[in-house]
Coordinates of C-alpha atoms and ligand atoms in Angstrom, one line a residue:
X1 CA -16.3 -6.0 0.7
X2 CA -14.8 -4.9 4.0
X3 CA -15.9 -1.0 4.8
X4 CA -14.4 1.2 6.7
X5 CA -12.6 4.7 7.0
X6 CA -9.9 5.3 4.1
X7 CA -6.5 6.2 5.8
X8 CA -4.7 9.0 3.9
X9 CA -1.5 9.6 3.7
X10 CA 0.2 12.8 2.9
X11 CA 3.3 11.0 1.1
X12 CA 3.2 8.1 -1.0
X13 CA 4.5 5.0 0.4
X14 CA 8.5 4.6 -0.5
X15 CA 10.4 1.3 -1.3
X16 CA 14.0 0.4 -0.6
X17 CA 15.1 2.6 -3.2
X18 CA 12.9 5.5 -2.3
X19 CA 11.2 5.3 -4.8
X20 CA 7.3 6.0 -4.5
X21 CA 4.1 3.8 -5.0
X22 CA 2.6 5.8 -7.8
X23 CA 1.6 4.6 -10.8
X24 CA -0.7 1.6 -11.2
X25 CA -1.5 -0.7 -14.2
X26 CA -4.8 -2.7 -14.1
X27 CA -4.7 -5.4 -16.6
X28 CA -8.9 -5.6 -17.0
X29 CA -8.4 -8.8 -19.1
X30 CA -5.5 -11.3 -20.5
X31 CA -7.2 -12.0 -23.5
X32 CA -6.5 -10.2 -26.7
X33 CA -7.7 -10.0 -30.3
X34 CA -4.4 -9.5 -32.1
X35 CA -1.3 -12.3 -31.6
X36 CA 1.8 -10.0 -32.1
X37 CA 4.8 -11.9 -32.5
X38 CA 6.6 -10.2 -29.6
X39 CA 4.2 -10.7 -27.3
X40 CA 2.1 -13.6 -27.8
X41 CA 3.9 -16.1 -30.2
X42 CA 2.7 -19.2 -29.5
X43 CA -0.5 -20.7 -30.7
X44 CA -2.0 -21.6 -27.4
X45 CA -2.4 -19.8 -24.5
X46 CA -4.0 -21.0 -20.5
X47 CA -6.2 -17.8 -19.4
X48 CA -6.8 -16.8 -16.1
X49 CA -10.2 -18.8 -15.8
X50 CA -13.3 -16.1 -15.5
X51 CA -14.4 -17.1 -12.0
X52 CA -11.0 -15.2 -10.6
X53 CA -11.1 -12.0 -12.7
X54 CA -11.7 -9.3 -10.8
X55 CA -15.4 -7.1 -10.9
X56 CA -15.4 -3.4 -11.4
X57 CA -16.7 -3.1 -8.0
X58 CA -13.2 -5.4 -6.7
X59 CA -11.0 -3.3 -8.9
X60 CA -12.1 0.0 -7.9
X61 CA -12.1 -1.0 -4.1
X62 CA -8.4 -1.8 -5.0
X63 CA -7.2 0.9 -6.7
X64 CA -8.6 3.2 -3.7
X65 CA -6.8 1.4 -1.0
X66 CA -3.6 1.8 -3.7
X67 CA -4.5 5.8 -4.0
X68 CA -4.2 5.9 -0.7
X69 CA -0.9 4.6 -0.7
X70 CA 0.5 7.4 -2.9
X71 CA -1.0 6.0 -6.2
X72 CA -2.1 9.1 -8.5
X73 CA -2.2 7.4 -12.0
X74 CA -3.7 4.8 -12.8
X75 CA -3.4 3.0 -16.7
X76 CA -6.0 0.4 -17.8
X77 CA -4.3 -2.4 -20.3
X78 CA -4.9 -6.1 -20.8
X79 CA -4.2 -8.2 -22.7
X80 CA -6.6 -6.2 -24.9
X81 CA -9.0 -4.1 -22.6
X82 CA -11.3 -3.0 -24.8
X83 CA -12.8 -6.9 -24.8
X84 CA -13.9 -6.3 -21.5
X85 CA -17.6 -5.2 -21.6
X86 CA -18.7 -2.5 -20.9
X87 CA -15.3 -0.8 -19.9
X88 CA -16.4 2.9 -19.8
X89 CA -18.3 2.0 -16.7
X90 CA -15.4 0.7 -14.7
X91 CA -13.6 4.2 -16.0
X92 CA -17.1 6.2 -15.0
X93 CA -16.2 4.5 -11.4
X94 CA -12.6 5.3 -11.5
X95 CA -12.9 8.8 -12.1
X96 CA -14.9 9.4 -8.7
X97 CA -11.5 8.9 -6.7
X98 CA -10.1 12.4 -6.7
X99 CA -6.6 11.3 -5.8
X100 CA -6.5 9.9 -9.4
X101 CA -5.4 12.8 -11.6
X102 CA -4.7 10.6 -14.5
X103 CA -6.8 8.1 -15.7
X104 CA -5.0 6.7 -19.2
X105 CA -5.7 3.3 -20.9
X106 CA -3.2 1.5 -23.4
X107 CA -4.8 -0.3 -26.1
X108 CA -4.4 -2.0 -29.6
X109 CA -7.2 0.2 -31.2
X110 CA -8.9 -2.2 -33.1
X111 CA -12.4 -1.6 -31.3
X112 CA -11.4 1.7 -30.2
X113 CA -13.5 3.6 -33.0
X114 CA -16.4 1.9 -31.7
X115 CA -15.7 2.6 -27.5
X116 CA -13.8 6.2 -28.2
X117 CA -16.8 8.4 -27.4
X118 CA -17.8 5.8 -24.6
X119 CA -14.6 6.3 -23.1
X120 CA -14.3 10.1 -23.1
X121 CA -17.7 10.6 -21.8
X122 CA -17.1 8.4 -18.9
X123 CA -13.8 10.5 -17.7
X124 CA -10.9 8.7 -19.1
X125 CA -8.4 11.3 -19.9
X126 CA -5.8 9.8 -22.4
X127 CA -5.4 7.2 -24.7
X128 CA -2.1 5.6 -25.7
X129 CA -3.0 3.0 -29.3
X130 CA 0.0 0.5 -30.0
X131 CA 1.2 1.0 -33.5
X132 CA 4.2 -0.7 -35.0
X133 CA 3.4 -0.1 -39.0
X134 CA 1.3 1.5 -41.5
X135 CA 1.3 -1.2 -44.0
X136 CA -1.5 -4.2 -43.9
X137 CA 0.6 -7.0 -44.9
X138 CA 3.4 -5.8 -42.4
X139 CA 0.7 -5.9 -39.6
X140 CA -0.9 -8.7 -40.4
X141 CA 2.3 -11.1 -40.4
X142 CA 3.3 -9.2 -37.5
X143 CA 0.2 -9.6 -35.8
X144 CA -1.8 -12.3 -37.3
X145 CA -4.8 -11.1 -38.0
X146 CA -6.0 -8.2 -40.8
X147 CA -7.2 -5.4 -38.8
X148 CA -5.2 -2.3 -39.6
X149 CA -7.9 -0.5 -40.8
X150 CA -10.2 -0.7 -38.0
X151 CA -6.6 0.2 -35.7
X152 CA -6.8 3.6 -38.0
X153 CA -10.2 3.8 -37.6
X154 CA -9.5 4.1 -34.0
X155 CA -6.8 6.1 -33.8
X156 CA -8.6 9.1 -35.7
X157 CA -11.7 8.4 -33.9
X158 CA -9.5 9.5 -30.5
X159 CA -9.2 13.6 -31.6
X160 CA -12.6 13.4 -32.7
X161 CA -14.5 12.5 -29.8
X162 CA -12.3 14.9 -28.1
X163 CA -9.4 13.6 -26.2
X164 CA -6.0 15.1 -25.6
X165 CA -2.4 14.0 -25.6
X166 CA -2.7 10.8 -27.8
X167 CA 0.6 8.5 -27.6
X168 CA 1.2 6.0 -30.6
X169 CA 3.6 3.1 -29.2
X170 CA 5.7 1.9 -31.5
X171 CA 8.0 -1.3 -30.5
X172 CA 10.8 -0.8 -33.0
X173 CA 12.5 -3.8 -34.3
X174 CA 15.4 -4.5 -36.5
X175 CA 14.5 -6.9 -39.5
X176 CA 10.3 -5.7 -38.9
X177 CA 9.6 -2.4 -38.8
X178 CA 13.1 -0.2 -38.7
X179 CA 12.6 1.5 -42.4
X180 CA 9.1 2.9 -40.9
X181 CA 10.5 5.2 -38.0
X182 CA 10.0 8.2 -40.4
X183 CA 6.8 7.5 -41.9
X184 CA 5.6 6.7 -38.0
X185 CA 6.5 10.2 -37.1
X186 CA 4.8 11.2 -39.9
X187 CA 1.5 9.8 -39.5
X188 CA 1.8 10.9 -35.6
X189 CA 2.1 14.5 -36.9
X190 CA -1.2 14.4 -38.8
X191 CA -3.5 12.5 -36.3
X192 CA -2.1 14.7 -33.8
X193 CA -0.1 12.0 -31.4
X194 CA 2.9 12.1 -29.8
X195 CA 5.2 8.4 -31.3
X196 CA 7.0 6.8 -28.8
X197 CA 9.2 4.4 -29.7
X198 CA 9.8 1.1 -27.4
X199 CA 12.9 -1.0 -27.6
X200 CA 12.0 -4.4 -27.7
X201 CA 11.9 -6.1 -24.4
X202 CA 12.7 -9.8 -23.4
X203 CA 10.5 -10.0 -20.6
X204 CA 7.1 -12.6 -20.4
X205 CA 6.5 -14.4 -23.5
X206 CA 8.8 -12.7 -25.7
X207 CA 10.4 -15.8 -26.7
X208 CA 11.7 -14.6 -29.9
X209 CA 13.5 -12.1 -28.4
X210 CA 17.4 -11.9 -29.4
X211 CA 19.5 -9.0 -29.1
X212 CA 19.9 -8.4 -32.7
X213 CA 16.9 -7.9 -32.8
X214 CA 16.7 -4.9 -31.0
X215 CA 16.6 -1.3 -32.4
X216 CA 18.2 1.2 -29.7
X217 CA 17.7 4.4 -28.5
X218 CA 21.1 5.2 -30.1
X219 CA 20.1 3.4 -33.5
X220 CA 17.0 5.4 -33.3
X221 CA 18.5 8.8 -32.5
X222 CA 21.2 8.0 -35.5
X223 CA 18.6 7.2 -38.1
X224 CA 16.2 10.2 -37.4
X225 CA 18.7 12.8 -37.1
X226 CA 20.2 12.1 -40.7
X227 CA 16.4 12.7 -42.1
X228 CA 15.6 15.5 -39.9
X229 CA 18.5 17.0 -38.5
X230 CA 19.8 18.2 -35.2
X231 CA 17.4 16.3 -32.5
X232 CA 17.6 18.3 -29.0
X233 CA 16.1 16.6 -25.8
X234 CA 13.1 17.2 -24.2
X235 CA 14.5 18.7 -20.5
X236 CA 11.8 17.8 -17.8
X237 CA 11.4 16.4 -14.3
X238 CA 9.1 13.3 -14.9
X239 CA 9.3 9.8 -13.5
X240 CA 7.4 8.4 -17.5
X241 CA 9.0 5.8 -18.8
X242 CA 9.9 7.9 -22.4
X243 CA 12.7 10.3 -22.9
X244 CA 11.4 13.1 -25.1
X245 CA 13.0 14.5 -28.0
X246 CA 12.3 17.2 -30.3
X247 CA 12.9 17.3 -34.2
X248 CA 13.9 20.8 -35.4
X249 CA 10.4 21.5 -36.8
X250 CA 9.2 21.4 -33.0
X251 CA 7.9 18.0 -33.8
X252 CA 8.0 15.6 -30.3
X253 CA 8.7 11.9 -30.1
X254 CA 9.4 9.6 -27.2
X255 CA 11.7 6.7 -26.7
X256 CA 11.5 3.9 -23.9
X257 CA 14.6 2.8 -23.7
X258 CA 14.1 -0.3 -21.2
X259 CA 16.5 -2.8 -23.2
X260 CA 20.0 -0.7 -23.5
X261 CA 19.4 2.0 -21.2
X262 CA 17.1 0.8 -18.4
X263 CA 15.5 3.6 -16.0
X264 CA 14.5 1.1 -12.5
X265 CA 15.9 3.9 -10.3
X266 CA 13.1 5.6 -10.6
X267 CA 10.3 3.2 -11.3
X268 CA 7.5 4.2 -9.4
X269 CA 5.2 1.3 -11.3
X270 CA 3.3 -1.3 -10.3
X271 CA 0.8 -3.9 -12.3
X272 CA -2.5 -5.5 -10.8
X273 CA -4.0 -8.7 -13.0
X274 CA -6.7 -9.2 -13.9
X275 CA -7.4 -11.5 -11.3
X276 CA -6.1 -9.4 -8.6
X277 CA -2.3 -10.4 -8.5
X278 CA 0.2 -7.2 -7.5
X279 CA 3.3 -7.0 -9.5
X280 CA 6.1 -4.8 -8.1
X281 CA 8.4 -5.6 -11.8
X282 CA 7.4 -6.5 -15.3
X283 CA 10.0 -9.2 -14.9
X284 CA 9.1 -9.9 -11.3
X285 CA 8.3 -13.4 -11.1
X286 CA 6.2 -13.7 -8.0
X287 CA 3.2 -11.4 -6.7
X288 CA 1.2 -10.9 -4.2
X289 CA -2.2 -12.2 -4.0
X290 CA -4.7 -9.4 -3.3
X291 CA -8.1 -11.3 -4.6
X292 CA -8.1 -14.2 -2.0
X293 CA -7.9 -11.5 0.3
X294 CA -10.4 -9.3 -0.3
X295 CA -12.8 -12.5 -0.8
X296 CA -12.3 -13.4 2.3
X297 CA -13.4 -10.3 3.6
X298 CA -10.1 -9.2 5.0
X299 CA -10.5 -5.9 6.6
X300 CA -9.6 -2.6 5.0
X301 CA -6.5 -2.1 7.5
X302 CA -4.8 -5.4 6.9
X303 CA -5.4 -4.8 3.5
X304 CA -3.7 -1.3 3.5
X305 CA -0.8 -2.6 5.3
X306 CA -0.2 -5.7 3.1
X307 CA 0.3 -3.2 -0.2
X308 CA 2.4 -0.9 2.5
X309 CA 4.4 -3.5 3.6
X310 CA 5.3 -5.1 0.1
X311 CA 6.2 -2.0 -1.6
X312 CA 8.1 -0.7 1.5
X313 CA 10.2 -4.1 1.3
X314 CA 10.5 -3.7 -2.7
X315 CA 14.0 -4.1 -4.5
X316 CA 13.1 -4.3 -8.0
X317 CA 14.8 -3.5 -10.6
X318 CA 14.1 -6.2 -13.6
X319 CA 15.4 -4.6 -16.7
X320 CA 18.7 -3.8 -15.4
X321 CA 20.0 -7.2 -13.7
X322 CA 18.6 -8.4 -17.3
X323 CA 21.3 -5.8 -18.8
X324 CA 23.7 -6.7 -16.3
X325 CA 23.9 -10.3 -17.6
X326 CA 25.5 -9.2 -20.3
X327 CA 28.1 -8.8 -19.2
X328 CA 28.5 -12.4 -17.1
X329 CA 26.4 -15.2 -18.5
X330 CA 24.6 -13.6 -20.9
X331 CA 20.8 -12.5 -21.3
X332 CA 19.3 -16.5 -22.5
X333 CA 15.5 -16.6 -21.9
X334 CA 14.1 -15.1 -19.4
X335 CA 11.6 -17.5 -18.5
X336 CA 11.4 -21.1 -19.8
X337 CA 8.4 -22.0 -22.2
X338 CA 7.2 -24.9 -20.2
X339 CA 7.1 -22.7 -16.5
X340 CA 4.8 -19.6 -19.1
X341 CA 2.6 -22.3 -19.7
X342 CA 2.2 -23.4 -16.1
X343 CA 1.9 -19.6 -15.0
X344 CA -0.1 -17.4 -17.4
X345 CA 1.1 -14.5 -14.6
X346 CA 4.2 -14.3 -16.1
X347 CA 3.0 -13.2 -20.3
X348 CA 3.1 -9.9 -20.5
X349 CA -0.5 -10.1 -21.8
X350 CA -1.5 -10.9 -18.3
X351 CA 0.2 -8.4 -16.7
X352 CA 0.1 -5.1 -19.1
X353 CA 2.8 -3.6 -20.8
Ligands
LIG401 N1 -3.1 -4.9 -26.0 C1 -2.8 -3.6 -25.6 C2 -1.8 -3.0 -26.6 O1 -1.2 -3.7 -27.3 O2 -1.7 -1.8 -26.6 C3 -2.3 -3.4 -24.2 C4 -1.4 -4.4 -23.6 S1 0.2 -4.6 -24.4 C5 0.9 -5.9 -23.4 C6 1.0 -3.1 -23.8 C7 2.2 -2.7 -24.5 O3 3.2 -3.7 -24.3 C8 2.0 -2.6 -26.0 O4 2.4 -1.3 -26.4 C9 3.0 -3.5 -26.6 O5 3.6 -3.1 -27.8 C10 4.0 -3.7 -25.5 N2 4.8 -4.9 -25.5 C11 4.4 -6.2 -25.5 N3 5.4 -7.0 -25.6 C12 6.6 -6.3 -25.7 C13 8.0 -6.6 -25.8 N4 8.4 -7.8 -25.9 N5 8.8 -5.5 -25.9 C14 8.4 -4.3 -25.8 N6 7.1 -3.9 -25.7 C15 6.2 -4.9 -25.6
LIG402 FE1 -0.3 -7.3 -29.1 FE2 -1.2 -6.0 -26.9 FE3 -2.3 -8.2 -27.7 FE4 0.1 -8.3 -26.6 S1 -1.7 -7.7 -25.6 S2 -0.6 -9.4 -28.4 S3 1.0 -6.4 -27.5 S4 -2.2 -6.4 -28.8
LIG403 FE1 10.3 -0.7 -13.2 FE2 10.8 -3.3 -13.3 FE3 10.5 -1.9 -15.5 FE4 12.7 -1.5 -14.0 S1 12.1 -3.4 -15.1 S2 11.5 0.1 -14.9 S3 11.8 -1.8 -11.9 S4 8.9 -2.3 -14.0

C-alpha cells in the first residue's frame, strides 16, 4: 500500500452544496443472517465475490485518507457486520486515528451478545441494534428466520459490558409493526436506549415498497402524543439523520424522516462497500472505485485528490428528487429487479443503511 506523508486539512472538504465530507459508513460485509422483508426480499442474492472485499489493513488505509478529508465519524454496517471475523480487531485499528471521535457500528444484534464485550474493549464507542418488534412470530415473518431472542440477548448485553448511548432503529411500517410504537418506547426505556424510528425507504432492494406503506413522522407524532401527551422537540445543532423528541416524562425518541420529510441539504454522508466502492447517495447509482486503485498501488496523493475531487463535484440529494416525483410521474421503483441482480452495489445490504 502506497506510504507517504498524510495531508491535513483544517476544514473538511465541501461539495456543491457546501456541505462537508464527514461522516463515513463502511459496509464490512454484504451478507447478512436475517432476510427482512424491506430489505432483502428475494430469495437469491449475487454477493460481492470474497477475492474483492476489502482487508482491515485496506479499509483502515481508506478511512485515514477520508479523515483527512474532514471525515470524523465513522459507522461500521453490512449487510450484517458482526459476520465478519474477528471485527473487534478492525475497530482495535480504527480507533488509533485520532481524527475519528466517533467510532459507532449498526447491527441486527443477533451475535451481538456474543461480540459485545469484544467490541467495547477494542474502542468502539456506540452501538445502534435494528429493532422493528418485540413479538417472535412478528419477527420471524418479518424477517425469516427465529432469532429474537438472541436480538434481546444482545441488546441487554450492550449496557452490560459497558457502552453508552445505545440507539434501537425501528423502521415503522403501516400493516407490520404500527400498533408497537408504544411498547418500542417502552422496552427502549428499560434497556436504557434511545428508539428511533425510520420511515420506510424505497431505495436498493426495497421492492415492496409502496407508499401506503409507509408510517410518517406525522403519523408517528399523532399516535404517540394521544398515549403520552404533549411531545416537545429536541432543539439542537446536529447534522444526524433523527429529529429528537421528548415525551413529557423526559423520555427521548428519534425519528428519520427520509421518506416525507427528506433532510439532503445537510447530508454530510458517505458509504464505502465492502469491496471498496464510494457512494456519495444511498440512492446514488454509480460509485467510484477506490479498491482497483489502491491495488494498483496508486500513490497516497492521487488517491487523496480522487475522494477530494468527487465530493467537491457532489450534487446529491436522492431522497428528495424521489419525493419530488410525486408530484410529476410518480415514485414507481426505484431500480428495476433485473439491473439489482446485475449490480449487487445497488441493495442496500451492500451499501449500509
Ligand atoms: N444488518 C444491520 C442492521 O440491520 O442493523 C446493518 C445494515 S442495515 C442495511 C442498516 C439499517 O438499514 C437497518 O436499521 C435497517 O432497518 C435499515 N433499512 C434497510 N432497508 C430499509 C428500508 N427500505 N427503509 C428504511 N430503512 C431500511
Ligand atoms: Fe435486515 Fe440489516 Fe440484514 Fe438488511 S442487512 S436484511 S436490514 S438485518
Ligand atoms: Fe444524504 Fe442521499 Fe440520504 Fe439525501 S438521500 S440524506 S443526500 S444519503
Amino acid at each position: 500500500m502506497p506510504m507517504s506523508e498524510p495531508q491535513v486539512l483544517s476544514e473538511p472538504v465541501k461539495d456543491l452544496w457546501g456541505r462537508p465530507l464527514r461522516s463515513l459508513r463502511v459496509s464490512v460485509t454484504d451478507r447478512c443472517n436475517l432476510r427482512c422483508q424491506y430489505c432483502m426480499p428475494e430469495e437469491e442474492y449475487v454477493w460481492l465475490p470474497r477475492e474483492t472485499l476489502l482487508t482491515f489493513k485496506e479499509i483502515v488505509f481508506l478511512t485515514d485518507l477520508f479523515s483527512e478529508q474532514g471525515v470524523d465519524r465513522v459507522r461500521i454496517t453490512g449487510g450484517e457486520p458482526l459476520l465478519r471475523k474477528d471485527l473487534a480487531s478492525l475497530i482495535g485499528m480504527l480507533q488509533k486515528n485520532t481524527r475519528i471521535q466517533d467510532i459507532a457500528m449498526t447491527t441486527n444484534g443477533v451475535l451481538l451478545a456474543e461480540h459485545a464485550q469484544n467490541l467495547f474493549d477494542a474502542g468502539l464507542h456506540r452501538i445502534t441494534v435494528s429493532l422493528d418488534t418485540l413479538k417472535a412470530e412478528r419477527f420471524k415473518a418479518l424477517t425469516r428466520r427465529d432469532t429474537l431472542a438472541q436480538v434481546f440477548e444482545g441488546i441487554e448485553s450492550v449496557g452490560r459490558v459497558g457502552f453508552h448511548g445505545l440507539k434501537l432503529d425501528t423502521v415503522a411500517m403501516k400493516g407490520y409493526n404500527d400498533d408497537e410504537l408504544i411498547p418500542l418506547i417502552e422496552y427502549g426505556k428499560r434497556v436504557n436506549g434511545e428508539v428511533r424510528f425510520i420511515e420506510y425507504m424505497d431505495v436498493g432492494g426495497a421492492n415492496d415498497w409502496s407508499a401506503d406503506k409507509v408510517f410518517s413522522r406525522k403519523e408517528i407524532l399523532v399516535m404517540l402524543s394521544r398515549y403520552y401527551g404533549a411531545i416537545e422537540p429536541v432543539h439542537e445543532i446536529s447534522s444526524a439523520p433523527a429529529q429528537r423528541f421528548r415525551l413529557p416524562d423526559g423520555t427521548t425518541f428519534g425519528i428519520i424522516p427520509s421518506t416525507t420529510t427528506p433532510f439532503c441539504s445537510t447530508c454530510d454522508r458517505s458509504r464505502l462497500t465492502a469491496d471498496g466502492m464510494w457512494y456519495l447517495c444511498l440512492y446514488a447509482k454509480t460509485g467510484l472505485d477506490l479498491r482497483k486503485p489502491i491495488r494498483a498501488r496508486r500513490s497516497r496523493e492521487d488517491l487523496v485528490s480522487m475522494i477530494q475531487s468527487v465530493w467537491e463535484t457532489r450534487r446529491d440529494r436522492g431522497a428528495e428528487e424521489r419525493k419530488e416525483l410525486e408530484f410529476s410521474t410518480g415514485r414507481g421503483r426505484f431500480i428495476d429487479i433485473d439491473r439489482l441482480r446485475q449490480d449487487p452495489h445497488l441493495e442496500m445490504h451492500a451499501r449500509g443503511g
